[in-house]
mmCIF file with all atom_site columns, C-alpha atoms in Angstrom:
data_model
loop_
_atom_site.group_PDB
_atom_site.id
_atom_site.type_symbol
_atom_site.label_atom_id
_atom_site.label_alt_id
_atom_site.label_comp_id
_atom_site.label_asym_id
_atom_site.label_entity_id
_atom_site.label_seq_id
_atom_site.pdbx_PDB_ins_code
_atom_site.Cartn_x
_atom_site.Cartn_y
_atom_site.Cartn_z
_atom_site.occupancy
_atom_site.B_iso_or_equiv
_atom_site.pdbx_formal_charge
_atom_site.auth_seq_id
_atom_site.auth_comp_id
_atom_site.auth_asym_id
_atom_site.auth_atom_id
_atom_site.pdbx_PDB_model_num
ATOM 1  C CA . MET A 1 1  ? -5.615  124.015 309.033 1.00 0.00 ? 1  MET A CA 1
ATOM 2  C CA . ASN A 1 2  ? -6.956  120.841 307.457 1.00 0.00 ? 2  ASN A CA 1
ATOM 3  C CA . PHE A 1 3  ? -9.517  120.898 304.653 1.00 0.00 ? 3  PHE A CA 1
ATOM 4  C CA . VAL A 1 4  ? -11.630 118.133 303.090 1.00 0.00 ? 4  VAL A CA 1
ATOM 5  C CA . PHE A 1 5  ? -11.559 117.591 299.315 1.00 0.00 ? 5  PHE A CA 1
ATOM 6  C CA . SER A 1 6  ? -13.161 114.863 297.228 1.00 0.00 ? 6  SER A CA 1
ATOM 7  C CA . CYS A 1 7  ? -10.926 112.937 294.838 1.00 0.00 ? 7  CYS A CA 1
ATOM 8  C CA . GLY A 1 8  ? -11.850 113.690 291.232 1.00 0.00 ? 8  GLY A CA 1
ATOM 9  C CA . TRP A 1 9  ? -11.219 110.062 290.235 1.00 0.00 ? 9  TRP A CA 1
ATOM 10 C CA . CYS A 1 10 ? -12.673 107.837 292.948 1.00 0.00 ? 10 CYS A CA 1
ATOM 11 C CA . GLY A 1 11 ? -14.800 110.348 294.922 1.00 0.00 ? 11 GLY A CA 1
ATOM 12 C CA . GLU A 1 12 ? -13.216 109.496 298.281 1.00 0.00 ? 12 GLU A CA 1
ATOM 13 C CA . ASP A 1 13 ? -12.804 112.298 300.838 1.00 0.00 ? 13 ASP A CA 1
ATOM 14 C CA . CYS A 1 14 ? -9.201  113.392 301.412 1.00 0.00 ? 14 CYS A CA 1
ATOM 15 C CA . VAL A 1 15 ? -8.017  115.561 304.311 1.00 0.00 ? 15 VAL A CA 1
ATOM 16 C CA . VAL A 1 16 ? -5.374  118.023 303.109 1.00 0.00 ? 16 VAL A CA 1
ATOM 17 C CA . TRP A 1 17 ? -3.217  120.494 305.064 1.00 0.00 ? 17 TRP A CA 1
ATOM 18 C CA . GLY A 1 18 ? -3.687  124.155 304.112 1.00 0.00 ? 18 GLY A CA 1
ATOM 19 C CA . GLN A 1 19 ? -0.500  126.195 304.536 1.00 0.00 ? 19 GLN A CA 1
ATOM 20 C CA . PRO A 1 20 ? -1.364  129.495 306.280 1.00 0.00 ? 20 PRO A CA 1
ATOM 21 C CA . ILE A 1 21 ? -0.585  132.672 304.367 1.00 0.00 ? 21 ILE A CA 1
ATOM 22 C CA . MET A 1 22 ? -0.763  135.677 306.660 1.00 0.00 ? 22 MET A CA 1
ATOM 23 C CA . SER A 1 23 ? -2.069  139.030 305.535 1.00 0.00 ? 23 SER A CA 1
ATOM 24 C CA . TRP A 1 24 ? -3.142  142.071 307.510 1.00 0.00 ? 24 TRP A CA 1
ATOM 25 C CA . TRP A 1 25 ? -6.794  141.909 306.404 1.00 0.00 ? 25 TRP A CA 1
ATOM 26 C CA . SER A 1 26 ? -7.621  138.188 306.571 1.00 0.00 ? 26 SER A CA 1
ATOM 27 C CA . GLN A 1 27 ? -6.369  134.666 307.186 1.00 0.00 ? 27 GLN A CA 1
ATOM 28 C CA . LYS A 1 28 ? -5.780  132.811 303.910 1.00 0.00 ? 28 LYS A CA 1
ATOM 29 C CA . TYR A 1 29 ? -4.495  129.334 303.088 1.00 0.00 ? 29 TYR A CA 1
ATOM 30 C CA . TRP A 1 30 ? -2.608  127.693 300.247 1.00 0.00 ? 30 TRP A CA 1
ATOM 31 C CA . VAL A 1 31 ? -3.399  124.089 299.274 1.00 0.00 ? 31 VAL A CA 1
ATOM 32 C CA . ASP A 1 32 ? -1.143  122.394 296.737 1.00 0.00 ? 32 ASP A CA 1
ATOM 33 C CA . ASP A 1 33 ? -1.964  119.381 294.574 1.00 0.00 ? 33 ASP A CA 1
ATOM 34 C CA . PHE A 1 34 ? -2.417  116.264 296.692 1.00 0.00 ? 34 PHE A CA 1
ATOM 35 C CA . ASP A 1 35 ? -2.370  112.495 296.264 1.00 0.00 ? 35 ASP A CA 1
ATOM 36 C CA . CYS A 1 36 ? -5.573  110.619 297.076 1.00 0.00 ? 36 CYS A CA 1
ATOM 37 C CA . TRP A 1 37 ? -5.052  108.217 299.976 1.00 0.00 ? 37 TRP A CA 1
ATOM 38 C CA . ASN A 1 38 ? -7.436  105.684 298.388 1.00 0.00 ? 38 ASN A CA 1
ATOM 39 C CA . CYS A 1 39 ? -6.439  105.481 294.709 1.00 0.00 ? 39 CYS A CA 1
ATOM 40 C CA . GLY A 1 40 ? -3.086  107.352 294.700 1.00 0.00 ? 40 GLY A CA 1
ATOM 41 C CA . THR A 1 41 ? -4.069  109.749 291.909 1.00 0.00 ? 41 THR A CA 1
ATOM 42 C CA . THR A 1 42 ? -2.751  113.325 292.042 1.00 0.00 ? 42 THR A CA 1
ATOM 43 C CA . CYS A 1 43 ? -5.667  115.755 292.465 1.00 0.00 ? 43 CYS A CA 1
ATOM 44 C CA . THR A 1 44 ? -5.928  119.531 292.134 1.00 0.00 ? 44 THR A CA 1
ATOM 45 C CA . PRO A 1 45 ? -8.009  121.353 294.776 1.00 0.00 ? 45 PRO A CA 1
ATOM 46 C CA . HIS A 1 46 ? -10.941 123.471 293.620 1.00 0.00 ? 46 HIS A CA 1
ATOM 47 C CA . ASP A 1 47 ? -11.096 127.220 294.244 1.00 0.00 ? 47 ASP A CA 1
ATOM 48 C CA . PRO A 1 48 ? -12.133 128.437 297.730 1.00 0.00 ? 48 PRO A CA 1
ATOM 49 C CA . PRO A 1 49 ? -14.283 128.381 299.759 1.00 0.00 ? 49 PRO A CA 1
ATOM 50 C CA . TRP A 1 50 ? -13.118 125.064 301.206 1.00 0.00 ? 50 TRP A CA 1
ATOM 51 C CA . THR A 1 51 ? -14.694 122.795 303.823 1.00 0.00 ? 51 THR A CA 1
ATOM 52 C CA . GLU A 1 52 ? -12.754 122.639 307.085 1.00 0.00 ? 52 GLU A CA 1
ATOM 53 C CA . ALA A 1 53 ? -11.981 119.168 308.406 1.00 0.00 ? 53 ALA A CA 1
ATOM 54 C CA . ASP A 1 54 ? -13.036 118.218 311.938 1.00 0.00 ? 54 ASP A CA 1
#
């Protein structure tokens, strides 16, 4: 599933893939550090909840 994060440096929205982690009680996702498509800076995602991308 894709999630939207804002770059901490330039403020641009970045769409990031969330790796599914299956559990018996809920659907969870793992998002690793990502590079901003606009400025190229490595960003760390904030804690959930996250905004799903369209």
